[in-house]
mmCIF file of C-alpha atoms in Angstrom:
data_model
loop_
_atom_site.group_PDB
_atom_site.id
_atom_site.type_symbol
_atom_site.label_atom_id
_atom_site.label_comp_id
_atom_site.label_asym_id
_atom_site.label_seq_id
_atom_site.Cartn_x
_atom_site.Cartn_y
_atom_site.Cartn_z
ATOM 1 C CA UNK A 1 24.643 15.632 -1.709
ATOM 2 C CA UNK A 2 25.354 16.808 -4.801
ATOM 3 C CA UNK A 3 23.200 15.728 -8.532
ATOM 4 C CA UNK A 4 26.438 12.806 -9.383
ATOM 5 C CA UNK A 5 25.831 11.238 -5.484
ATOM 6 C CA UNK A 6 22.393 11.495 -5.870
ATOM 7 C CA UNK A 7 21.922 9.922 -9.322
ATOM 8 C CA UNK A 8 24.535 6.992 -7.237
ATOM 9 C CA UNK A 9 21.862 6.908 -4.956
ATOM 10 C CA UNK A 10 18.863 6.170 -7.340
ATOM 11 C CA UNK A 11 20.834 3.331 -9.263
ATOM 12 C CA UNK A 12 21.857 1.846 -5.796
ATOM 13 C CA UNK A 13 17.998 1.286 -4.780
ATOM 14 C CA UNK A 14 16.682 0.811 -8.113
ATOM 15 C CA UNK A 15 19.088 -1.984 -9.521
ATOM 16 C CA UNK A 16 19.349 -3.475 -5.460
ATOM 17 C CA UNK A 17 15.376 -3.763 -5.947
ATOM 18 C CA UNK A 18 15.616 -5.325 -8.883
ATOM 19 C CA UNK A 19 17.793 -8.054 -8.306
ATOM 20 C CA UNK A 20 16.279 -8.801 -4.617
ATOM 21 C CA UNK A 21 13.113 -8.611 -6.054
ATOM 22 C CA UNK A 22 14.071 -11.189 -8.717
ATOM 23 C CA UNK A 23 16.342 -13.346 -5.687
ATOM 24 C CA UNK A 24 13.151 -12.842 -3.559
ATOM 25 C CA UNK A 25 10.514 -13.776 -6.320
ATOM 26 C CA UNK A 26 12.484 -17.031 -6.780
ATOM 27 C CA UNK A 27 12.791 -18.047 -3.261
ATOM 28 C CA UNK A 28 8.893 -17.622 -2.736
ATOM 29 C CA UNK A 29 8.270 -19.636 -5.393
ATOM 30 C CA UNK A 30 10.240 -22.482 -4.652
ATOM 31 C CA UNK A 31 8.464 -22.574 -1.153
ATOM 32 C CA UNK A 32 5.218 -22.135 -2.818
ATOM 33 C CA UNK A 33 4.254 -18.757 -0.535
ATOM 34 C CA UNK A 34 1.579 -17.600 -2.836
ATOM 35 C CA UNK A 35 -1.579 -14.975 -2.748
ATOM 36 C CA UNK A 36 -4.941 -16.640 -2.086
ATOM 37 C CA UNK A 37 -7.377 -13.642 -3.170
ATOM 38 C CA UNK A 38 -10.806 -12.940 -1.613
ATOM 39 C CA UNK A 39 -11.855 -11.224 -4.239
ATOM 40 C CA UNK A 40 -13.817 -13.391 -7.111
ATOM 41 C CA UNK A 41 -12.168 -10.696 -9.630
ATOM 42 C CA UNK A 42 -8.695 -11.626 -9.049
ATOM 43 C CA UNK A 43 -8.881 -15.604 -8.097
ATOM 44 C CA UNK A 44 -6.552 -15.987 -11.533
ATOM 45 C CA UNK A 45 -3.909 -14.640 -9.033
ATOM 46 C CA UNK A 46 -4.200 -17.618 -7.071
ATOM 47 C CA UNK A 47 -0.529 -18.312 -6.281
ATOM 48 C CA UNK A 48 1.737 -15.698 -7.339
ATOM 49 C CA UNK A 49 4.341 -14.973 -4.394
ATOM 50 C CA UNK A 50 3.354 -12.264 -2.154
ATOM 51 C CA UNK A 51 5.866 -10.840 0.494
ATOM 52 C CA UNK A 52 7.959 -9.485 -2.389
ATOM 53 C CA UNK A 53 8.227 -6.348 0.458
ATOM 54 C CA UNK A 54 11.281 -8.547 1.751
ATOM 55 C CA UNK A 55 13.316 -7.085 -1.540
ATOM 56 C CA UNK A 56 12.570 -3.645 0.195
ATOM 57 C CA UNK A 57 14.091 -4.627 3.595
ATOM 58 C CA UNK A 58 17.186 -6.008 1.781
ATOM 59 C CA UNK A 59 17.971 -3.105 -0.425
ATOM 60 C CA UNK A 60 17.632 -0.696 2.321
ATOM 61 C CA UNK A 61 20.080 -2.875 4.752
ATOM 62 C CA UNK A 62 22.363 -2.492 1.814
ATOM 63 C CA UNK A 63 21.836 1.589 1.327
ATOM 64 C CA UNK A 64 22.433 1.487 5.614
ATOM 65 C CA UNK A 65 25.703 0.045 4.541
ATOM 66 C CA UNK A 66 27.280 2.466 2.352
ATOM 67 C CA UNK A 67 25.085 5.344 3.664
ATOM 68 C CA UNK A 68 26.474 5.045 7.458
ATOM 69 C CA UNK A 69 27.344 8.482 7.790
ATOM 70 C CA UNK A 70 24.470 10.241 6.244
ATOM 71 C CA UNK A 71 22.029 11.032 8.906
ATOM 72 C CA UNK A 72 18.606 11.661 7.074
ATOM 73 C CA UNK A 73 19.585 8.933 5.309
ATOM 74 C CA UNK A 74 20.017 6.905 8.047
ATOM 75 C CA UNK A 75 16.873 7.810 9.875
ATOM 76 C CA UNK A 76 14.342 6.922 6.796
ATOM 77 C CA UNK A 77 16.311 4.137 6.244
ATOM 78 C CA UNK A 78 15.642 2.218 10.028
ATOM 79 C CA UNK A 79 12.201 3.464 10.158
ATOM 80 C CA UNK A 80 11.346 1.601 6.210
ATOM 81 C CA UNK A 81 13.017 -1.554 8.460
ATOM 82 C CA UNK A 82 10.928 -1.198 11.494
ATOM 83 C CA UNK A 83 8.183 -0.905 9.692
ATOM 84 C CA UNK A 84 8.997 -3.318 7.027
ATOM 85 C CA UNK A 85 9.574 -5.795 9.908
ATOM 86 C CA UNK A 86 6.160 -5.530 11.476
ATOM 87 C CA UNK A 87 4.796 -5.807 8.208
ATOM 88 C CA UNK A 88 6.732 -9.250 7.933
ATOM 89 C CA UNK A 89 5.463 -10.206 10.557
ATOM 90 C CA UNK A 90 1.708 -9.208 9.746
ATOM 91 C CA UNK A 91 2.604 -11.512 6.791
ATOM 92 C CA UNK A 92 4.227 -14.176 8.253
ATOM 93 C CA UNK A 93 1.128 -14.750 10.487
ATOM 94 C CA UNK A 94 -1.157 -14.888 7.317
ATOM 95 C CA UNK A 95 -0.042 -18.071 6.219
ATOM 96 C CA UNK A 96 -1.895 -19.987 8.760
ATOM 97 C CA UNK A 97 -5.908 -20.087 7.353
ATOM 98 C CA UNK A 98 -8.665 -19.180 9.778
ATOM 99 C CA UNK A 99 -11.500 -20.096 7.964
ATOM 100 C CA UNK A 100 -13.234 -21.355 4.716
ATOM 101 C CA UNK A 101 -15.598 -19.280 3.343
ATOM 102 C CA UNK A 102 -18.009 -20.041 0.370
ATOM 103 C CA UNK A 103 -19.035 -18.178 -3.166
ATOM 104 C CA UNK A 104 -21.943 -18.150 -4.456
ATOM 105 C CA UNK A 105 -24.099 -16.555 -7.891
ATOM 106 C CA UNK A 106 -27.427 -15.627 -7.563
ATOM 107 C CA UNK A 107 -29.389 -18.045 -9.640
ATOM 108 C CA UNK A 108 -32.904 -16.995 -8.971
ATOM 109 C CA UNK A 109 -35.132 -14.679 -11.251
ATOM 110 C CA UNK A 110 -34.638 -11.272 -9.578
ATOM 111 C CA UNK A 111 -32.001 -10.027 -7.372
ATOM 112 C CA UNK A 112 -31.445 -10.858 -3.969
ATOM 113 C CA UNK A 113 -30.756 -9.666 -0.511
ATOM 114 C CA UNK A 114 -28.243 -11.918 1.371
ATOM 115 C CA UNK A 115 -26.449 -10.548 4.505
ATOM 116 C CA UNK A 116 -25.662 -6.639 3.734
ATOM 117 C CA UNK A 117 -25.062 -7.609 -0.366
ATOM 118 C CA UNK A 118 -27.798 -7.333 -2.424
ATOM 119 C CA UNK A 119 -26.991 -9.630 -5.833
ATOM 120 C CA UNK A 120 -28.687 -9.109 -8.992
ATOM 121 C CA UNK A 121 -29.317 -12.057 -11.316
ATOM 122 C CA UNK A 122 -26.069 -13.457 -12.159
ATOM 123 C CA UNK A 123 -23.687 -11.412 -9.613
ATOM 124 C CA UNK A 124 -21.240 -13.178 -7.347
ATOM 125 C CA UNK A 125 -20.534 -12.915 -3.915
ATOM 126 C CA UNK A 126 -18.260 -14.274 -1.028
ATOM 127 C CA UNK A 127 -20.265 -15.008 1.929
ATOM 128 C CA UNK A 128 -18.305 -13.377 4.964
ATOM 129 C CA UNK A 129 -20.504 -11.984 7.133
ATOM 130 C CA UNK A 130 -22.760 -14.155 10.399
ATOM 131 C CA UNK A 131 -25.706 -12.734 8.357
ATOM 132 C CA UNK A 132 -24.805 -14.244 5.325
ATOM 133 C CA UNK A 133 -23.565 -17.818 6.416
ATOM 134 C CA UNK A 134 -26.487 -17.992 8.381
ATOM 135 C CA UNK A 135 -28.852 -17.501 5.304
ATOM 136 C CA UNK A 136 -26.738 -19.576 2.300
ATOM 137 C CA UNK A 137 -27.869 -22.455 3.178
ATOM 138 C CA UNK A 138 -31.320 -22.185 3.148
ATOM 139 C CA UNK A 139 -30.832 -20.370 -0.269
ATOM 140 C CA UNK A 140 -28.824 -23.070 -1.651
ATOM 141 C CA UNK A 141 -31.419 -25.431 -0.771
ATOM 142 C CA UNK A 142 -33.717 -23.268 -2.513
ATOM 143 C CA UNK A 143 -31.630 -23.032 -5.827
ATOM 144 C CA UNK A 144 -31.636 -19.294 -5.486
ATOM 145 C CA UNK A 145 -28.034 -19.254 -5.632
ATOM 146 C CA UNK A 146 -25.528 -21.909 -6.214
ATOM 147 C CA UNK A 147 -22.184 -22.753 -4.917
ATOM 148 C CA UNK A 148 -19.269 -21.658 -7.223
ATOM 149 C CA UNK A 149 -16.271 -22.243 -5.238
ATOM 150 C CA UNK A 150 -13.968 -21.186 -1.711
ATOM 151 C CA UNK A 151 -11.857 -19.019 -0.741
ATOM 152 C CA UNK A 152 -9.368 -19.456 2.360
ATOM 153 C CA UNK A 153 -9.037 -16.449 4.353
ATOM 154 C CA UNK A 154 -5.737 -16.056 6.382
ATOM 155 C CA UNK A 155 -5.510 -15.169 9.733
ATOM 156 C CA UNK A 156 -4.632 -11.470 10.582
ATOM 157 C CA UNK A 157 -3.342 -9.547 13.139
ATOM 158 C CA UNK A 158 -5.855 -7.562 15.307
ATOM 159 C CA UNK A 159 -6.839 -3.892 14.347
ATOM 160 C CA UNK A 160 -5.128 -2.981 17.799
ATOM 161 C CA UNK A 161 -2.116 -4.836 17.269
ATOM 162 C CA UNK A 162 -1.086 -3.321 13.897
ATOM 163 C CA UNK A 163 -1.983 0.185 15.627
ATOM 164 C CA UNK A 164 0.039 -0.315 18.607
ATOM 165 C CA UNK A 165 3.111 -1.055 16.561
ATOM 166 C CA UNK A 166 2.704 1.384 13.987
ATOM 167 C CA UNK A 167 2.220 3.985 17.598
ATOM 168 C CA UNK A 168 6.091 2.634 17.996
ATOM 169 C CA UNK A 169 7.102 3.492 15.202
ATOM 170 C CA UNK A 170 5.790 7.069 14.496
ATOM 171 C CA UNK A 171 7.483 7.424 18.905
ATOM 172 C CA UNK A 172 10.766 6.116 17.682
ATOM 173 C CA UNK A 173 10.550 8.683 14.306
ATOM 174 C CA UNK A 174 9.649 11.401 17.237
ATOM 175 C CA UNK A 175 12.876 10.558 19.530
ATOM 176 C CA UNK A 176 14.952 10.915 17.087
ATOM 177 C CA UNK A 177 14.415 15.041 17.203
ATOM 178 C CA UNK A 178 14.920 15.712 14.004
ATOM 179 C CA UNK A 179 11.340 16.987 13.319
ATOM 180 C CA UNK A 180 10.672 19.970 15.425
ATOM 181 C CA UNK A 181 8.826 22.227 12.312
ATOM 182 C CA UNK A 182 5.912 21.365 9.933
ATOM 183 C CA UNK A 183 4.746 23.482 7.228
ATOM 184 C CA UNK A 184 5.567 26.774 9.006
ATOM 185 C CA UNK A 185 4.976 26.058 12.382
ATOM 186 C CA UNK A 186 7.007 25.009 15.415
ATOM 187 C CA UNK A 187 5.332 21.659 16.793
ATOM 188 C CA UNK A 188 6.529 21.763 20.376
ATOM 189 C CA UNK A 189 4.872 18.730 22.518
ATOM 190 C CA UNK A 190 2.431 18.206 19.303
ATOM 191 C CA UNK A 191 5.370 16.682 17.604
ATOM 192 C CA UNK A 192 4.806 13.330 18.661
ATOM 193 C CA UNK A 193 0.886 12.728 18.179
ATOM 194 C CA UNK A 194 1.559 15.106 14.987
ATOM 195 C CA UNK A 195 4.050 12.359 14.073
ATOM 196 C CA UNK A 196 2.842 8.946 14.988
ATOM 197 C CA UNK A 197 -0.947 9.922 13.593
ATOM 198 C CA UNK A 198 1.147 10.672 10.240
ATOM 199 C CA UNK A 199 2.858 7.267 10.450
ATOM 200 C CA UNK A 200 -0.342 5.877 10.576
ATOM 201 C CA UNK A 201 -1.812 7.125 8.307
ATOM 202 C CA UNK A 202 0.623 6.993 5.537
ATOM 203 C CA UNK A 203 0.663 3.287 6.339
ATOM 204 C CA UNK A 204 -2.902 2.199 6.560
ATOM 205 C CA UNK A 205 -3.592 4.103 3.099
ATOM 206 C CA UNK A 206 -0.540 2.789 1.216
ATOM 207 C CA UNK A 207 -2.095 -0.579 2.533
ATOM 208 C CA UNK A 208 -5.532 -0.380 1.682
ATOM 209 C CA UNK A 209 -4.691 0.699 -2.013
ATOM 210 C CA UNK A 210 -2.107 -2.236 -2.151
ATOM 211 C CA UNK A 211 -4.702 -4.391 -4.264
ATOM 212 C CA UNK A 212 -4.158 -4.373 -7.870
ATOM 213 C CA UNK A 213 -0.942 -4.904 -10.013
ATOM 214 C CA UNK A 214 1.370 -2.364 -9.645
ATOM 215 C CA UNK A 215 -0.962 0.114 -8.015
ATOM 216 C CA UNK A 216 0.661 0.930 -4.251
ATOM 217 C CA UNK A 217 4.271 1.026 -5.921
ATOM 218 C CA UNK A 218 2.944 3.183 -9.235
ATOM 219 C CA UNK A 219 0.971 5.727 -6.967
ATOM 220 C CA UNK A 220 4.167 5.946 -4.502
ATOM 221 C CA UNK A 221 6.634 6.356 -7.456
ATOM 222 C CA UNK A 222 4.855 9.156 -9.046
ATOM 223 C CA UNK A 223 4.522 10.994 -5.832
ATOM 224 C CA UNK A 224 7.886 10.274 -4.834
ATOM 225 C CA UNK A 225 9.417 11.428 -8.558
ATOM 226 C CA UNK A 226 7.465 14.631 -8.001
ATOM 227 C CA UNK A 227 8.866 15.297 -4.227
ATOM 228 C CA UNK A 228 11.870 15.293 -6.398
ATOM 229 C CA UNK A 229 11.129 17.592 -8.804
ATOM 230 C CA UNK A 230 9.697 19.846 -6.369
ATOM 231 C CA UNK A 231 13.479 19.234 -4.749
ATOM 232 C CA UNK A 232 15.079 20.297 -8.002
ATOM 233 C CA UNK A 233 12.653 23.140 -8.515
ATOM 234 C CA UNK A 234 13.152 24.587 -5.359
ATOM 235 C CA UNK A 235 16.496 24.589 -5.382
ATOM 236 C CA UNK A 236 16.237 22.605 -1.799
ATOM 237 C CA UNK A 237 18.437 19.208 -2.916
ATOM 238 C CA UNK A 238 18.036 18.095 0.431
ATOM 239 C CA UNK A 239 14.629 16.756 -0.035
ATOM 240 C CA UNK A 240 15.609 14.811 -2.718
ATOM 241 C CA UNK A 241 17.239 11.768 -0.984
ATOM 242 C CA UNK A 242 14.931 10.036 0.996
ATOM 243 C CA UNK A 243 12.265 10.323 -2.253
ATOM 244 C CA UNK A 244 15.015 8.985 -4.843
ATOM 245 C CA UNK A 245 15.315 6.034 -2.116
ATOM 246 C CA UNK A 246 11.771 5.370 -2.456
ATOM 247 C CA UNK A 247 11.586 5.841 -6.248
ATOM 248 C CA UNK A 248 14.138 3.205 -6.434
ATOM 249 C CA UNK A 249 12.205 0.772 -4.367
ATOM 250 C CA UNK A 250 8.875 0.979 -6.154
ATOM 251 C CA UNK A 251 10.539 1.116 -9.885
ATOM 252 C CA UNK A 252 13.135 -1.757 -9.489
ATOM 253 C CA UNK A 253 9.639 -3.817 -7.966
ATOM 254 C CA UNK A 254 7.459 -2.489 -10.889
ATOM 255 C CA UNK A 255 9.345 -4.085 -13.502
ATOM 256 C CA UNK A 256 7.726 -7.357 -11.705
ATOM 257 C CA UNK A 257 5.025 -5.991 -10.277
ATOM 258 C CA UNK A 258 3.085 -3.996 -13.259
ATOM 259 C CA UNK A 259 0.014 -5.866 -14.785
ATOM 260 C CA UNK A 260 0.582 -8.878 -15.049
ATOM 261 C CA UNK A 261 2.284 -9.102 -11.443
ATOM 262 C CA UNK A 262 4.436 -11.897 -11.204
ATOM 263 C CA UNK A 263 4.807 -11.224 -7.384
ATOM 264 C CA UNK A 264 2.864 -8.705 -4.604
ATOM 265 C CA UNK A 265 4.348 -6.356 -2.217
ATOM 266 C CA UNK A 266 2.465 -7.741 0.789
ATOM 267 C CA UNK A 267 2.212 -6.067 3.888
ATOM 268 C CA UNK A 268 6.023 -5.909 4.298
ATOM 269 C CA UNK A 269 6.401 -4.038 1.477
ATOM 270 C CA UNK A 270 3.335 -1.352 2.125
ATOM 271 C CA UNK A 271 4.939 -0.854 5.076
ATOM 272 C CA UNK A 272 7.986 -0.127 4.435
ATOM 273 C CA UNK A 273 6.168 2.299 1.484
ATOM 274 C CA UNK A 274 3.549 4.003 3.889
ATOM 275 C CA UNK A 275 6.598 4.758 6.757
ATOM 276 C CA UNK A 276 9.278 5.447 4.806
ATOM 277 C CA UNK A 277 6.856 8.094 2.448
ATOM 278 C CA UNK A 278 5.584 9.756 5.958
ATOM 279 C CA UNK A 279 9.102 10.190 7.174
ATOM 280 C CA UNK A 280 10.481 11.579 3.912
ATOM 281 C CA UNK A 281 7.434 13.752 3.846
ATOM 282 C CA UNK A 282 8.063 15.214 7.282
ATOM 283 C CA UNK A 283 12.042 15.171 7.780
ATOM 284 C CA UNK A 284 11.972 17.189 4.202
ATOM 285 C CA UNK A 285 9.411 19.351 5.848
ATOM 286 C CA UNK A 286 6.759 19.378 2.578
ATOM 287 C CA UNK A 287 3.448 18.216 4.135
ATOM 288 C CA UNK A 288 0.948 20.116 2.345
ATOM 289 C CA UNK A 289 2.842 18.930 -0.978
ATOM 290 C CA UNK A 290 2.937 15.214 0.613
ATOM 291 C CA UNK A 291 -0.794 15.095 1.539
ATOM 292 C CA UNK A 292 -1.812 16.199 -1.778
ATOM 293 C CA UNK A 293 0.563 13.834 -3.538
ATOM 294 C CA UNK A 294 -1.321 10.528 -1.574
ATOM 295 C CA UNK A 295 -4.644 12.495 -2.297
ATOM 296 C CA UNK A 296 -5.708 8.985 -3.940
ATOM 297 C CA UNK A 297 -4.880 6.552 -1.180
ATOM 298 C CA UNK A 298 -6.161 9.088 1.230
ATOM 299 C CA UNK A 299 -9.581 9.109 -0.249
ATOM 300 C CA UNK A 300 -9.522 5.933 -0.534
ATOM 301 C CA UNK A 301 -8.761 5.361 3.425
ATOM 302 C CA UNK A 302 -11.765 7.741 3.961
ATOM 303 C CA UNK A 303 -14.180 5.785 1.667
ATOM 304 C CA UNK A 304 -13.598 2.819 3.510
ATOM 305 C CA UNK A 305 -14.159 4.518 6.354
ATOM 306 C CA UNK A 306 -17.300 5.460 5.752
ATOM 307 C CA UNK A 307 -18.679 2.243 4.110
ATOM 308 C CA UNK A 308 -17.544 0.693 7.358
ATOM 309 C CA UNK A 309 -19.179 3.365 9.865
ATOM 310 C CA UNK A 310 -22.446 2.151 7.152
ATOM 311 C CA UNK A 311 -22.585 5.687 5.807
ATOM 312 C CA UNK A 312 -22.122 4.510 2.106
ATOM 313 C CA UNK A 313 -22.986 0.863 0.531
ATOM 314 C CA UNK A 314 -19.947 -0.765 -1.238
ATOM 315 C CA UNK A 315 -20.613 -4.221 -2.730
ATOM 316 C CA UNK A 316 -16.831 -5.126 -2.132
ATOM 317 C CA UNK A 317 -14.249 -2.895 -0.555
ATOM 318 C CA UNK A 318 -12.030 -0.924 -0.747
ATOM 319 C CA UNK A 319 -13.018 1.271 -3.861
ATOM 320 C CA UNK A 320 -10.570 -0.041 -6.213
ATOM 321 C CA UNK A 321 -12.463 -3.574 -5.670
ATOM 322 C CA UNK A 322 -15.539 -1.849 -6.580
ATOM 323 C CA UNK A 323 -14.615 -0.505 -9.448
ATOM 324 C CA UNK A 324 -13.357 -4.157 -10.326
ATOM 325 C CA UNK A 325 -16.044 -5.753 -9.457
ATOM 326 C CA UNK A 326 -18.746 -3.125 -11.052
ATOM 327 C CA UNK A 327 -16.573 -3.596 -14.552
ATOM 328 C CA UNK A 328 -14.083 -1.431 -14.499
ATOM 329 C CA UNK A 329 -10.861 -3.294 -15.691
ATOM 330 C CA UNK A 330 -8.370 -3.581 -12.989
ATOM 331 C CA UNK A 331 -5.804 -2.055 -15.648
ATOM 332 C CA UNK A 332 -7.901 1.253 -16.186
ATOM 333 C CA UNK A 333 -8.189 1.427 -12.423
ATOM 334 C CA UNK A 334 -4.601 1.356 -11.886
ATOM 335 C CA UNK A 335 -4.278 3.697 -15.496
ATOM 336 C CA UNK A 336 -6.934 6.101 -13.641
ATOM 337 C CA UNK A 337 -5.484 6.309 -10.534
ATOM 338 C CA UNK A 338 -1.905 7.090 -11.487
ATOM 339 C CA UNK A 339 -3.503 9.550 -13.387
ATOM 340 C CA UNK A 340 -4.994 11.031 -10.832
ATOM 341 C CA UNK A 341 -2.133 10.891 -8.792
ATOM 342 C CA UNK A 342 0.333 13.067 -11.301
ATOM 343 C CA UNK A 343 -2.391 15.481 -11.823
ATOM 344 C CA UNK A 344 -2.472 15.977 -8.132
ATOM 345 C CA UNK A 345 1.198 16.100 -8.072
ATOM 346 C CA UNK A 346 1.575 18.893 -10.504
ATOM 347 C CA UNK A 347 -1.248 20.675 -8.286
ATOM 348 C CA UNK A 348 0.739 20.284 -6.047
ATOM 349 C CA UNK A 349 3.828 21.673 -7.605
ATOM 350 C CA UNK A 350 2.135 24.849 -8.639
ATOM 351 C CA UNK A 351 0.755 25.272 -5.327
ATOM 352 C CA UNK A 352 3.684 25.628 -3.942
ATOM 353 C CA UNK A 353 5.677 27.765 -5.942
ATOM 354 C CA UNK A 354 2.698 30.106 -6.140
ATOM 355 C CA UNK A 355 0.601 29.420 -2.819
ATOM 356 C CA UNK A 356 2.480 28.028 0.003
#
């Protein structure tokens, strides 16, 4: 590809986004699928359509269309649908609510312990936890605390489940051969663990920072812009492709997405963001650049990680919820974090001119 069928490229997945995103945003609303938030921070979301990821799956059906004979192309393009289709499906299934599950304030004079949270005078809470439901009672009766609303909480697929198919995903990436070589070295049999450990990765962190307006697509943009750069730079226009798909996809959903979000990716969408990322990441061979680029949703990954193996306290998780719910506006967060990302992407670009 040359810079003209490149640029082609770009306005093929950017204005596709947009409109699906706009066709898609409609349609959701008109069969009133919206968010139901757990978190007390965003319950003024309460309703905007989520499952905007179905714009993704569109716009890349399209770019399979006209891009037929391009191979890389091709590849990145039916692994964003696999994965976008489990995601759907991850989605679909969290329509149906499992349970009902109560908020409360701490009333009393001094702060107090219920289930793992500890609230101090004034601070809300969701109580999710055996612990917790098992204690509110008694506190309500007390008028320690005091009932301040509900929040449904959708059904979800098992841990295993969304494992097992994102496992499929990273051994259909692998069969298709066409990453033998990471960052210097010749994988051999490693390529498919190597591979399918990426996939999930890249997936589980894209979803875990999908939380906040405009902060999955904004992080993925800016690292996908700069594995374009680092294309241009390099002199290497072959890695530019399967990033300038991706930088379509989140900018086209940005311009309804950004703060205030008038619709959410949903699991379809992070997805189809996590996958397709991984797979441009490795089929361009730039892993060390990659990694560093998603140094944010990484950490994130690992922070939640360790709040859940009770290493660290979190009041809410992941981070970004913290942050939220400590004070932190959610626009900052998502300010701060894109911030962090493009510093980590220029790192990363000076790395590898002058390390790698």
């Amino acid at each position: 590809m040359n810079y003209w069928d490149i640029l082609i490229l770009f306005l093929i997945s950017f204005v596709a986004s947009v409109g699906f995103t706009y066709y898609i945003r409609r349609l959701l609303i008109k069969a009133n699928i919206g968010d139901n938030p757990i978190v007390s921070e965003h319950m003024h979301k309460k309703g905007t359509p989520t499952m905007g990821g179905i714009a993704f799956l569109f716009t890349i059906l399209l770019i399979i269309g006209i891009y037929y004979n391009n191979t890389q192309i091709l590849i990145i393009s039916y692994i964003m649908v696999a994965a976008g289709i489990m995601g759907l499906i991850d989605d679909l299934i969290g329509l149906k609510v499992k349970e009902v599950q109560k908020v409360v304030r701490n009333i009393s004079n001094g702060t107090l312990k219920i289930g793992r949270l500890s609230l101090n005078i004034g601070e809300e809470a969701r109580v999710a936890t055996d612990k917790a439901k098992s204690e509110v009672d008694s506190l309500l009766a007390q008028g320690k605390v005091e009932l301040i609303g509900e929040v449904k909480i959708k059904y979800e697929t098992g841990e295993l489940e969304k494992i097992i198919a994102q496992v499929v995903i990273g051994i259909f990436l692998a069969l298709t051969g066409t990453i033998s070589t990471l960052g210097g070295f010749h994988l051999g049999f490693l390529a498919y663990p190597i591979i399918i450990i990426a996939i999930i990765g890249a997936i589980n962190a894209v979803n875990l920072i999908d939380g906040m307006d405009g902060l999955a697509a904004g992080i993925i943009a800016i690292a996908s812009f700069a594995s374009c750069l680092l294309g241009y730079l390099s002199g290497n226009l072959n890695i530019i492709p399967p990033f300038i798909i991706i930088l379509g996809l989140c900018l086209g959903f940005l311009i309804f997405n950004k703060n205030p979000a008038s619709i959410f990716m949903g699991d379809t969408g992070s997805f189809i963001l996590g996958a397709g990322y991984a797979t441009a990441v490795m089929i361009c061979d730039i892993p060390y650049f990659g990694v560093l680029a998603l140094g944010v949703p990484i950490a994130s990954v690992v922070v939640s990680l360790l709040y859940r193996a009770n290493l660290i306290h979190l009041p809410v998780e992941p981070l970004h919820h913290t942050l939220n719910y400590r004070g932190m506006s959610e626009t900052k967060i998502v300010y701060s974090y894109w911030a962090i990302t493009a510093i980590l992407c220029v790192i990363g670009l000076i790395l590898s001119f002058y390390v790698f």
